[in-house]
Amino acid sequence: MKLWYLCLLICTSLFAATEDCLSQSIMVPWLTRSADNSRSGWNPREIQLTQATVLSKGVFRATTIPVIGDARGMEAQPLILPNVKTKLGTRDVMVLPSMADVVRGVDAHDGSSIWQVTLGTPITGSQSIDSHQINQFWGCLSTGVIDADTQRLYQVCWISPDKTGNPQTARYFMFVLKVADGSQVVAPVLIQGKSGTQDFNGTMRKQRSSLVETNVNGVKTIFGCSGTIFETQAGVASGYCFAFDVASNTVSAMLAMTAGEGAGVWMAGQGAAADAQGFLYVLTGNGDFDGATQWGESFLKLKYTSSSSGVPATLQVVDHWTPWTDLVRSGQAAAPAEKLAGVSAPSEAIKPVGGGMNIALKNAKLVPMISDRGTPILLVFPDMASGNWSDEDWGSAGPACIFPIGVCVAAGKDGIAYPIKTASLGGTTPADLANAKANCAKLAAPPVWLTMSPGPVDPCPTDPGTLNFLPLGDTAHLHMTPVQFFDPVLQSWTIFAWGENSQLHKWAVSSTGTLTYIAQSNEFASADVRGTPPGGMPGGFCSGSSNGADSNSAILVCTIPYGDANAQVVNGRLLVYDAVHLAADGSLKVLWDSQRFAIQFLFNKFDPPVIDGGQIYVPNYNGGVDLYRLVP
């Protein structure tokens, strides 16, 4: 007899304990973004949502849980801590931090309110922060982390101390809240400090990357990373990572990602991956690179050493791998001045102007190819100044770190996946970049085109400028951190990735890191604007679940936009896939599709679903979180 059913019988006879038993048997902790420190995006203890139950019963939207204070709601992923003793009894508490600096604790089963706190005045949205002005406010942007032992939430939020909402005077604070009632354990802790010549509060930063907690030899530490709003401000615009000591509730170490400019840690909101030894793994975006103090467009391995005997704690880069530099890739003599982070120069340069074709595409070079899948594809090389091909942000997605095999698969806006050995990243130097093949030979296995197939185009070319094309005129960026799953049928690790203007792709990852294509979906992200250059952003976002190694229980839940969710608020689509068995045509098999039921919601551009306890939580831009469950 299954544990949950046995508990149900017990609870039926012991009415007063119903709530406690059900929460113990159904929900599992979702304490950090993407479920765990490897950022797998996978819940391996889901017993209700299976391929058979989703296909036979279907799911329905049971309710929408409000996120307070902001029209768009939240950018953070919901977190869940089961079996918390609250003033309303024992509850499975879901934590919802809004962009208005309001944090709610709600019942994870029905969304009813347990507590609500306002942490401060948020920053008013404007074009000085986001050129498209998607968000009403900027406050609790990143996903926090819950310490299950102490039942405390660690959440970084952007606060306006002078209550003007001015980003110039705003500061980031770490808040430590009790999950039971939202009360603050300590006073808000200002995130501050210097690293080399960089001062964390020397410019406006955007702390989108989520938090992660490590526990090494009993020492608990929270880590967060950030980018900057103007990523090319000389001397101040560096990406940052910081350490927060749990025992003392202090910022214990700071690390600037460059002594120059850029190298923001974005990863579409994903946090650093952390292994059992406490090493952190992050991808950086646009910026300077020299392999010594400047780490733009790099995969980094960071080491934290806690303070001891009066010696301050440190956070340092101990290894790295880099595919190319911005200046070589773009042909620029120098980085552009005052570039606003998040503005994709290639995409903006080819957008139609005044209803007509931009000259960058009117005179584009068109190269027909046959993809690896045997289908025709057209590569479009826009006719633009080489300096416009910037903002290639390798760190547009978080890496898929499969620690059991010692490989992290890193991919960004090119849609190219690089399998990197965690034990020895390669330590790329500027001299190494002059020999691309030798640099790529340091990888665990050869790189592959992950999000689409452009045909016989070398993903590790001698001249990185040859990568400056758009398949069919659309972008192929990856923003979701690939979901990891050990497929019991293939007997191999697999990853799922959904790039812009493309389909969901499944790849097998061998024990040595070799990537092998398995299948793709028939459904496309941004279907309404695909084929109208440059298409839409940001592709799909997914999470998965299974009941252990039961191959018939493994499902993948994804959201995709219909239009360009980077430039405007657009409708979204929710899909549930069979994560193991393919459809008759060899594609990834759809089990349920919101489109079939005309279910509408506004797509949240960087926030994956959460699967827990027979329920699917989908953050939307309607100002809430949609809760789906099986049809009774």
Short mmCIF file of C-alpha atoms in Angstrom, two decimals, residues 197-199 232-238 259-261:
data_model
loop_
_atom_site.label_atom_id
_atom_site.label_comp_id
_atom_site.label_asym_id
_atom_site.label_seq_id
_atom_site.Cartn_x
_atom_site.Cartn_y
_atom_site.Cartn_z
CA THR A 197 38.83 48.58 -7.28
CA GLN A 198 35.13 47.75 -7.49
CA ASP A 199 32.54 48.87 -4.91
CA THR A 232 29.81 49.09 -19.66
CA GLN A 233 30.49 51.81 -17.12
CA ALA A 234 34.26 51.80 -16.84
CA GLY A 235 35.61 50.95 -13.41
CA VAL A 236 32.30 50.28 -11.65
CA ALA A 237 30.13 48.04 -13.83
CA SER A 238 31.25 44.60 -12.76
CA ALA A 259 38.53 44.64 -12.63
CA GLY A 260 37.19 46.20 -15.82
CA GLU A 261 33.57 46.22 -16.89
#
